[in-house]
Every structure is written in structure tokens, then in C-alpha cells.
mmCIF file of the C-alpha atoms, coordinates in Angstrom:
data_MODEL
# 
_entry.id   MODEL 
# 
loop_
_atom_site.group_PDB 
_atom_site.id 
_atom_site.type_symbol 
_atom_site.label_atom_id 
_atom_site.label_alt_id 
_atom_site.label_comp_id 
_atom_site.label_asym_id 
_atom_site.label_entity_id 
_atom_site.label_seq_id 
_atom_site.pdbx_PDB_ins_code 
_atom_site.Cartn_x 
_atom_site.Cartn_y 
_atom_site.Cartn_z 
_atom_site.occupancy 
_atom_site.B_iso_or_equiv 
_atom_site.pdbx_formal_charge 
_atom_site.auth_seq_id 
_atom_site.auth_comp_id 
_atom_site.auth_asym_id 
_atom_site.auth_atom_id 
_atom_site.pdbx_PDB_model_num 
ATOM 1   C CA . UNK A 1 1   ? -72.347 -65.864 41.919 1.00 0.00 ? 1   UNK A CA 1 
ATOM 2   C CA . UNK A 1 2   ? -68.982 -67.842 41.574 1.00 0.00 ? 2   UNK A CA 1 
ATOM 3   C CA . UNK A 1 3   ? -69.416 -71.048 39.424 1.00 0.00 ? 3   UNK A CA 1 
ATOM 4   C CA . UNK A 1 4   ? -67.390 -73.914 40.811 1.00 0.00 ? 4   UNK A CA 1 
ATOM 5   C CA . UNK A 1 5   ? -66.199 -77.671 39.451 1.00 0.00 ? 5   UNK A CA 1 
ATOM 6   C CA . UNK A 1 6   ? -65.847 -80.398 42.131 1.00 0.00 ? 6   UNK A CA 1 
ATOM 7   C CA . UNK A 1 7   ? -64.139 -83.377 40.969 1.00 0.00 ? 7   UNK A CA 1 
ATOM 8   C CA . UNK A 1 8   ? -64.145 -85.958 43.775 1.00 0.00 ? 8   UNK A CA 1 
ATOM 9   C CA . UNK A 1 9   ? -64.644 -89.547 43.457 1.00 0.00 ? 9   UNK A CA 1 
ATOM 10  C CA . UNK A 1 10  ? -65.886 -90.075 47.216 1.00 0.00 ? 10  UNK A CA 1 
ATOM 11  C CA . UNK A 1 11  ? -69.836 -88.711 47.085 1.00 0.00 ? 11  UNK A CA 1 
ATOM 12  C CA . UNK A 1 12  ? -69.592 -87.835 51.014 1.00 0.00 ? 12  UNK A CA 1 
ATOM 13  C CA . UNK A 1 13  ? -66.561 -85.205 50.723 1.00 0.00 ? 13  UNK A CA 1 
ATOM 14  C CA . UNK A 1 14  ? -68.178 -83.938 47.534 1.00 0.00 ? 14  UNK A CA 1 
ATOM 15  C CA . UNK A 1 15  ? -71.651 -83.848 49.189 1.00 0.00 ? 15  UNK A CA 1 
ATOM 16  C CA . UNK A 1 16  ? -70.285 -81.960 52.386 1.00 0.00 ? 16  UNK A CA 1 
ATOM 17  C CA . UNK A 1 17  ? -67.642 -79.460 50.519 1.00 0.00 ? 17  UNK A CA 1 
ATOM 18  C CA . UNK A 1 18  ? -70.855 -78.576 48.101 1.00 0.00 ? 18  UNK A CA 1 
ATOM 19  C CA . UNK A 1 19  ? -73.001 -78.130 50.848 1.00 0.00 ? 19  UNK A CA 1 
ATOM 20  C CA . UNK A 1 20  ? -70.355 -75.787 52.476 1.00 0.00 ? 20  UNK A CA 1 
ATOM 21  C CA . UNK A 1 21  ? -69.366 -73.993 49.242 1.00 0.00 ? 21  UNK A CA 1 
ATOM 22  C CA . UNK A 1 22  ? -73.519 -73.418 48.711 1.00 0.00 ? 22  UNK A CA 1 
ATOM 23  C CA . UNK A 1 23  ? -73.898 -72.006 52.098 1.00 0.00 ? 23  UNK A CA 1 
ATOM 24  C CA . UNK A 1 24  ? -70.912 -69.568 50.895 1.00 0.00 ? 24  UNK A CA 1 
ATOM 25  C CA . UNK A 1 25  ? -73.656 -68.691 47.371 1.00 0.00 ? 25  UNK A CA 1 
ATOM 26  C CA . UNK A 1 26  ? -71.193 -70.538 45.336 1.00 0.00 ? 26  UNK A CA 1 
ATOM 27  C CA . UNK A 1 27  ? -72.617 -72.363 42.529 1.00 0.00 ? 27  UNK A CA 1 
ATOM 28  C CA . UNK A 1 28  ? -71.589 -76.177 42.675 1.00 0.00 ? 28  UNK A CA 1 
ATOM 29  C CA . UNK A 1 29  ? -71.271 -78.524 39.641 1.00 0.00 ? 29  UNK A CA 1 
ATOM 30  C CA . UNK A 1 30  ? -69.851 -82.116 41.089 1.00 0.00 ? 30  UNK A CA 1 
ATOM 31  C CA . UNK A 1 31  ? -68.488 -84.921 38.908 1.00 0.00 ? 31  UNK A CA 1 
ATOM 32  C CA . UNK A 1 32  ? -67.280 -87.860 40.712 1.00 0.00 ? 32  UNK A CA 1 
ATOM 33  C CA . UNK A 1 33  ? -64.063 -88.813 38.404 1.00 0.00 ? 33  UNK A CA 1 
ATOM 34  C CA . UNK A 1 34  ? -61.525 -86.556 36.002 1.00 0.00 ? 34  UNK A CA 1 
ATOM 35  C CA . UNK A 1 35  ? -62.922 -87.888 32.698 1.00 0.00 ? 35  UNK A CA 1 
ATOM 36  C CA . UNK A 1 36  ? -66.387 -86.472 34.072 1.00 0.00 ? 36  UNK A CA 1 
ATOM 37  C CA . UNK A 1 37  ? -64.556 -83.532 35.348 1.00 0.00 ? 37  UNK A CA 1 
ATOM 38  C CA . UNK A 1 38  ? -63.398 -82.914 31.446 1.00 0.00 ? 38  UNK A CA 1 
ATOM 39  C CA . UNK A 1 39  ? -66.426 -83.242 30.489 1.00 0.00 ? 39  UNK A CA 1 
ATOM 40  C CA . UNK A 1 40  ? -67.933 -80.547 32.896 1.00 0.00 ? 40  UNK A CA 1 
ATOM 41  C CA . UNK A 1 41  ? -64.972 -78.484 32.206 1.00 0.00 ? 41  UNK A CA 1 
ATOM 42  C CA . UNK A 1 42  ? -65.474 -78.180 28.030 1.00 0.00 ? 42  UNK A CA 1 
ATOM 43  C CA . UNK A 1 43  ? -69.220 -77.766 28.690 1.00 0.00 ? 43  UNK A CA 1 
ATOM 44  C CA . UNK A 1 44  ? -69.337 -74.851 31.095 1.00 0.00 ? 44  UNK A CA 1 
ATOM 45  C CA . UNK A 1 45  ? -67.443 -71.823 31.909 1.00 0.00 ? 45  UNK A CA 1 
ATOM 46  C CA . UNK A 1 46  ? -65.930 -72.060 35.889 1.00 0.00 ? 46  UNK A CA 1 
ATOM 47  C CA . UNK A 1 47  ? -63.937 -69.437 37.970 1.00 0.00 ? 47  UNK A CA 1 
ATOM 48  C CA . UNK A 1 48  ? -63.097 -72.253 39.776 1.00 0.00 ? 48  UNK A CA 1 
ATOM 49  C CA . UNK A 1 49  ? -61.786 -76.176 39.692 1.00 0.00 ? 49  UNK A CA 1 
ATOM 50  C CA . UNK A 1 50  ? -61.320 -77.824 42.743 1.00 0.00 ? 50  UNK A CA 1 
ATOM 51  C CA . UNK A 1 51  ? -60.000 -81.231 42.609 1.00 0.00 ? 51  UNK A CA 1 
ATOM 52  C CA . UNK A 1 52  ? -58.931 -84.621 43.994 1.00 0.00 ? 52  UNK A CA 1 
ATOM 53  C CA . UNK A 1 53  ? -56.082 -86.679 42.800 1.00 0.00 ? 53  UNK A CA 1 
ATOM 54  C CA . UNK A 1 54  ? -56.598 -90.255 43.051 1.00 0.00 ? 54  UNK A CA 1 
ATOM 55  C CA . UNK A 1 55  ? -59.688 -90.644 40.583 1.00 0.00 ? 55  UNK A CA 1 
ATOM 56  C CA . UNK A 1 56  ? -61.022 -93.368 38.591 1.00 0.00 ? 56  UNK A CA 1 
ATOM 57  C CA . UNK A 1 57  ? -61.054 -92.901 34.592 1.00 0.00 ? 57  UNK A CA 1 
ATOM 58  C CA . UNK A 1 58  ? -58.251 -90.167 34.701 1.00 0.00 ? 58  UNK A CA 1 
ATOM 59  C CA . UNK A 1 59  ? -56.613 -88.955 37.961 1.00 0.00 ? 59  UNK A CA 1 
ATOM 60  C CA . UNK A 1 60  ? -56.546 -85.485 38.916 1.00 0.00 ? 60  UNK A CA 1 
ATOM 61  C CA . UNK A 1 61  ? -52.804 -84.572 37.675 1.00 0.00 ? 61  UNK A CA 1 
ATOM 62  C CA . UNK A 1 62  ? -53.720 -85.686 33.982 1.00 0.00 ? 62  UNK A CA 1 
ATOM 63  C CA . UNK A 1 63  ? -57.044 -83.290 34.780 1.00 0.00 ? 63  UNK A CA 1 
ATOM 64  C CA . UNK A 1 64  ? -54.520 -80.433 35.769 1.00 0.00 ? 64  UNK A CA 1 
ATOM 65  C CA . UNK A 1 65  ? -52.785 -80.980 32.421 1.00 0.00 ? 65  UNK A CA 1 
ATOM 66  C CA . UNK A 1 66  ? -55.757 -81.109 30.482 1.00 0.00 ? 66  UNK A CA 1 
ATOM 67  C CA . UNK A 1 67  ? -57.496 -78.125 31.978 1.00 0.00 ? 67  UNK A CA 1 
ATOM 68  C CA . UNK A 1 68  ? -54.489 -76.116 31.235 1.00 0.00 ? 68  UNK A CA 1 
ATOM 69  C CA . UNK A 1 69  ? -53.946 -77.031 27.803 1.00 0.00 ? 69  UNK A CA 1 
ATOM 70  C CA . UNK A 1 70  ? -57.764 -75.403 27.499 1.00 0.00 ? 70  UNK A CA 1 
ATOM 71  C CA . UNK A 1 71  ? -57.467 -72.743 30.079 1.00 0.00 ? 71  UNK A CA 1 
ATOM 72  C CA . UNK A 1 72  ? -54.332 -71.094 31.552 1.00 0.00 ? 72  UNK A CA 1 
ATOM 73  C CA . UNK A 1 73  ? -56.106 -69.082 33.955 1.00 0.00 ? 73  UNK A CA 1 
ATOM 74  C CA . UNK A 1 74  ? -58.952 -70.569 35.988 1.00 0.00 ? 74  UNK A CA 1 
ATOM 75  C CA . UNK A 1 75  ? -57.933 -71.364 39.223 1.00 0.00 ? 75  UNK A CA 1 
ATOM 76  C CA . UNK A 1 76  ? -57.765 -75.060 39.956 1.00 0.00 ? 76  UNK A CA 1 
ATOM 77  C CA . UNK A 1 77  ? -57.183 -76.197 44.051 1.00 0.00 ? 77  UNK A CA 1 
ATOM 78  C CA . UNK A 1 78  ? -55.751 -79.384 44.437 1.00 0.00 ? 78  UNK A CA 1 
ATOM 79  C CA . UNK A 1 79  ? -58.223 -81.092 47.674 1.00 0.00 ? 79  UNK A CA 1 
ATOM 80  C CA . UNK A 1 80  ? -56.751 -84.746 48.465 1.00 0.00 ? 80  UNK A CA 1 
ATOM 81  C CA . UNK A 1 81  ? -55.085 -86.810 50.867 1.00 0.00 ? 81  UNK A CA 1 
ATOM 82  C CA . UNK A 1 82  ? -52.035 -86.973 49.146 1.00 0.00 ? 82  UNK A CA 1 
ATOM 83  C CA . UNK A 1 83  ? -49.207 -85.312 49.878 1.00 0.00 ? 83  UNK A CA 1 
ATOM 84  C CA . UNK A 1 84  ? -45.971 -86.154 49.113 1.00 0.00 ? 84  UNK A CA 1 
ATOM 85  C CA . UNK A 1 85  ? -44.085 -82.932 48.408 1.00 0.00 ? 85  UNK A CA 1 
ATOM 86  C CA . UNK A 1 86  ? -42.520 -83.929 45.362 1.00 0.00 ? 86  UNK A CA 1 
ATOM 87  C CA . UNK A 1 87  ? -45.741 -84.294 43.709 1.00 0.00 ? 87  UNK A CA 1 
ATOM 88  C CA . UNK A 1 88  ? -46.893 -81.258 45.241 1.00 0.00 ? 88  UNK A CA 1 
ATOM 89  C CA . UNK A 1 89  ? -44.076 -79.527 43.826 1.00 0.00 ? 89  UNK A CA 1 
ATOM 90  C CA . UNK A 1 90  ? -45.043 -81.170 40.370 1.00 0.00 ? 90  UNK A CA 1 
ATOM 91  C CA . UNK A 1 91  ? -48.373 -80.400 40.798 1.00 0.00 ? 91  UNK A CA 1 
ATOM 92  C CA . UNK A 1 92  ? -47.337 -76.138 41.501 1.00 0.00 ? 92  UNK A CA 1 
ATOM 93  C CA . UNK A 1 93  ? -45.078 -76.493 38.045 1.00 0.00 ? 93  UNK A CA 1 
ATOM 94  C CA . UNK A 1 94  ? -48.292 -78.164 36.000 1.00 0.00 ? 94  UNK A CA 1 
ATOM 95  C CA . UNK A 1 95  ? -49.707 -74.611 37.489 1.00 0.00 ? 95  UNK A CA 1 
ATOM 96  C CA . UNK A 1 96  ? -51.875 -75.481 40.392 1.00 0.00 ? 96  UNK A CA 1 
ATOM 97  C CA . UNK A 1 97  ? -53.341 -72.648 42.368 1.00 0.00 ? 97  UNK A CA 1 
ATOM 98  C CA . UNK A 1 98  ? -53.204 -73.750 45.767 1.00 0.00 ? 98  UNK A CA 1 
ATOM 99  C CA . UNK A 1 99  ? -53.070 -76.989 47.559 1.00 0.00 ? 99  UNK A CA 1 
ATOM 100 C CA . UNK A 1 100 ? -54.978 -78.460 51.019 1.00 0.00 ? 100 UNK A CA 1 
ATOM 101 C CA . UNK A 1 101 ? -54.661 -81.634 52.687 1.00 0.00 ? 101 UNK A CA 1 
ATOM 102 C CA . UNK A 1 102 ? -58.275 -83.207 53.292 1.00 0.00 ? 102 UNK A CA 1 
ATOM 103 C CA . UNK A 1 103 ? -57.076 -85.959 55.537 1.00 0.00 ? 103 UNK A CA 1 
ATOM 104 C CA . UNK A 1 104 ? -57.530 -86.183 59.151 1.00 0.00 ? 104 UNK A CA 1 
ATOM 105 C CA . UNK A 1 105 ? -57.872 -83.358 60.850 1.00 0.00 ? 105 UNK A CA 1 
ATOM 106 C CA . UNK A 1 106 ? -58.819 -81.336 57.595 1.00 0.00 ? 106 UNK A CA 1 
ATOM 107 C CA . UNK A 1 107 ? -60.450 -78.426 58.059 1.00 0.00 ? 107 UNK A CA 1 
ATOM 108 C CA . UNK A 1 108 ? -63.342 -77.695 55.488 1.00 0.00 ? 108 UNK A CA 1 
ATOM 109 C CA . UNK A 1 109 ? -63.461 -73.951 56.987 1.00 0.00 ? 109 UNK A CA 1 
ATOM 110 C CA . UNK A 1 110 ? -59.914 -73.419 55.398 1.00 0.00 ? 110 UNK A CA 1 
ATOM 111 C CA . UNK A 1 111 ? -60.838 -75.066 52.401 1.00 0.00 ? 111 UNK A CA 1 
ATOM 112 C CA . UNK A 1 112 ? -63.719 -72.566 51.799 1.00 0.00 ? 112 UNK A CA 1 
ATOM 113 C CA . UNK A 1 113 ? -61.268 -69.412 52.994 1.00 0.00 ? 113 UNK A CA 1 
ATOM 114 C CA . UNK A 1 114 ? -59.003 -70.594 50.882 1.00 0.00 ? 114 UNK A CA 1 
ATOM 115 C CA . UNK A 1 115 ? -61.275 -70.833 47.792 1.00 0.00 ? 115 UNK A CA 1 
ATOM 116 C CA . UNK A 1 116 ? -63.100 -67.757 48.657 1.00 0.00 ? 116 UNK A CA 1 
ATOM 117 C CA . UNK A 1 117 ? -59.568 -65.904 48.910 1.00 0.00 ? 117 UNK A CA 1 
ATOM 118 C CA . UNK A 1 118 ? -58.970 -67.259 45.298 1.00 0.00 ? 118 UNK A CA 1 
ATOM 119 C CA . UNK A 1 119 ? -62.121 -65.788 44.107 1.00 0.00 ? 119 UNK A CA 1 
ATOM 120 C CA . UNK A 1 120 ? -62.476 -62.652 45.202 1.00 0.00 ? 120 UNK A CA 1 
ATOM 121 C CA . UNK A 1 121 ? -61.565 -59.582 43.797 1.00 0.00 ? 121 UNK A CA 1 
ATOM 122 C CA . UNK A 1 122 ? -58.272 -57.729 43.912 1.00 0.00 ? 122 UNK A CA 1 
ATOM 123 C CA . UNK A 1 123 ? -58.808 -54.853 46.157 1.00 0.00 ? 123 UNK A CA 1 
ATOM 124 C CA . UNK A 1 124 ? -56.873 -51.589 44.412 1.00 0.00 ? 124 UNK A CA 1 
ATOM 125 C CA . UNK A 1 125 ? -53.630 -51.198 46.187 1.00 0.00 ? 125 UNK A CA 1 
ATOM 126 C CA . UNK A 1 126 ? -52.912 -54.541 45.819 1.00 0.00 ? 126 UNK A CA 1 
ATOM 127 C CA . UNK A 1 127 ? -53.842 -54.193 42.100 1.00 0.00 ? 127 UNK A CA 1 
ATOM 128 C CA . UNK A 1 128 ? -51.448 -51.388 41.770 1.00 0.00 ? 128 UNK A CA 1 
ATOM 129 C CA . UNK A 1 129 ? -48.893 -52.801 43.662 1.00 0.00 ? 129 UNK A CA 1 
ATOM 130 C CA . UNK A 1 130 ? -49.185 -55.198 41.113 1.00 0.00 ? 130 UNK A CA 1 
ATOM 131 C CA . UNK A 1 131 ? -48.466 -53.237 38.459 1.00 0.00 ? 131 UNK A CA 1 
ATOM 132 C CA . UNK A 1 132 ? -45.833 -51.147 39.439 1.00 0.00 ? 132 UNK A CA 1 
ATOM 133 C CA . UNK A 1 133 ? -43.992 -54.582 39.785 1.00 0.00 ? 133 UNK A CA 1 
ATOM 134 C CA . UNK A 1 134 ? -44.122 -55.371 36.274 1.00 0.00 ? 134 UNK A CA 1 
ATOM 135 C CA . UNK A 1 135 ? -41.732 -54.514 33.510 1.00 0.00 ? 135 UNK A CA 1 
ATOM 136 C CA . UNK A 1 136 ? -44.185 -53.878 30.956 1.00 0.00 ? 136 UNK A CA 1 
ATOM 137 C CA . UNK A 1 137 ? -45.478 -51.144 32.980 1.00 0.00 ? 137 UNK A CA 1 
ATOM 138 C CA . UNK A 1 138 ? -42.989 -49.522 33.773 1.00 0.00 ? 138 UNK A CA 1 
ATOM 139 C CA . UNK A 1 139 ? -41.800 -46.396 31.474 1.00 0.00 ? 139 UNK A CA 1 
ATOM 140 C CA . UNK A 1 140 ? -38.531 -46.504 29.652 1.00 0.00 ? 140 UNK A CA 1 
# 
């Protein structure tokens, strides 16, 4: 079972994207602001972080940063209204793993695709595809 970290500061998104997540047999830890979300994060292990960006306490691009100083490679999905593409943009180079709008006309179905895309496995030609594309691989 994959063990995810909502960090959403309005209780009715984060009580309808866990709902829809759990339905999936996703494992859902919610905090409702980024200092919270820290917290959660240095306590438990996650395969994924999905997060808002307007917060109270700390706001979700100074999450991003922090996470990543700890962990490189968890995937963390930036949920939020916001989207100006500039901060997108900042948000991809601070190593973001995807990115959804939640506003109107959001689609929570897409959100959970997306996530459960993240999370599952590499199937074994795309694995070796992979790896043939790499230098290190590939013999002298």
C-alpha cells in the first residue's frame, strides 16, 4: 500500500482528495499547513507528497525546498490554484514532480491518475529503455 502526505490548508479539498486517494488503497496522512507537513515528513517514510502552495506557517514552495534538502527522490505533486507559469517553472527547477490546477473545473479523477501514474511501477521495456539511454550504461 502506497503511503501518501497531504498538505492542504482547506479541510474540505483535503477531506475529499483523501477520501478519493483511500478508495484508490492509498494510505493518507493529512496536515493542514507546511510546518505540519515537515513535521509529517521527518516522522514517516512517504512515496508520495502532494501539496498546496498558499499555506499558513510555511507555504508550500519553502516545503518543496525543505523536503528536498531531506529527500531528493520522493515524488512531491504540486495541487493548488495557483498558476502563474513562472512559478510553475520555479517550482519544476526546485524539482517538483508534476503539477495540477485544483481550481474550477478541476478534476479530482486526474489528480488520482496522475498520482497513481507517479506511483506505480516501471513496467520492463520502459525500464530498459531507460537504461540504454544512459551514459553510464553504456560500454566503452
Amino acid at each position: 500500500m502506497y503511503k501518501i502526505l497531504l498538505v492542504e490548508d482547506n479541510k474540505e479539498t483535503a477531506d475529499l482528495v483523501k477520501m478519493a486517494l483511500e478508495y484508490e488503497d492509498m494510505n493518507v496522512d493529512v496536515a493542514f499547513d507546511g510546518q505540519d507537513g515537515l513535521e509529517h515528513f521527518m516522522k514517516n517514510e512517504y512515496d508520495l507528497i502532494l501539496l498546496d502552495l498558499e499555506m499558513p506557517r510555511m507555504n508550500g514552495e519553502e516545503l518543496v525546498i525543505k523536503i528536498r534538502n531531506i529527500n531528493p527522490y520522493v515524488d512531491i505533486i504540486v495541487y493548488t490554484n495557483y498558476s502563474q507559469f513562472a512559478d510553475v517553472k520555479k517550482l519544476v527547477n526546485l524539482g517538483i514532480n508534476g503539477y495540477i490546477n485544483k481550481g474550477p473545473g478541476a478534476d479530482l479523477k486526474e489528480l488520482v491518475n496522475m498520482i497513481k501514474s507517479k506511483l506505480e511501477p516501471m513496467d520492463e521495456d520502459t525500464m530498459k529503455t531507460l537504461i540504454n539511454g544512459t551514459d553510464i550504461m553504456k560500454a566503452d
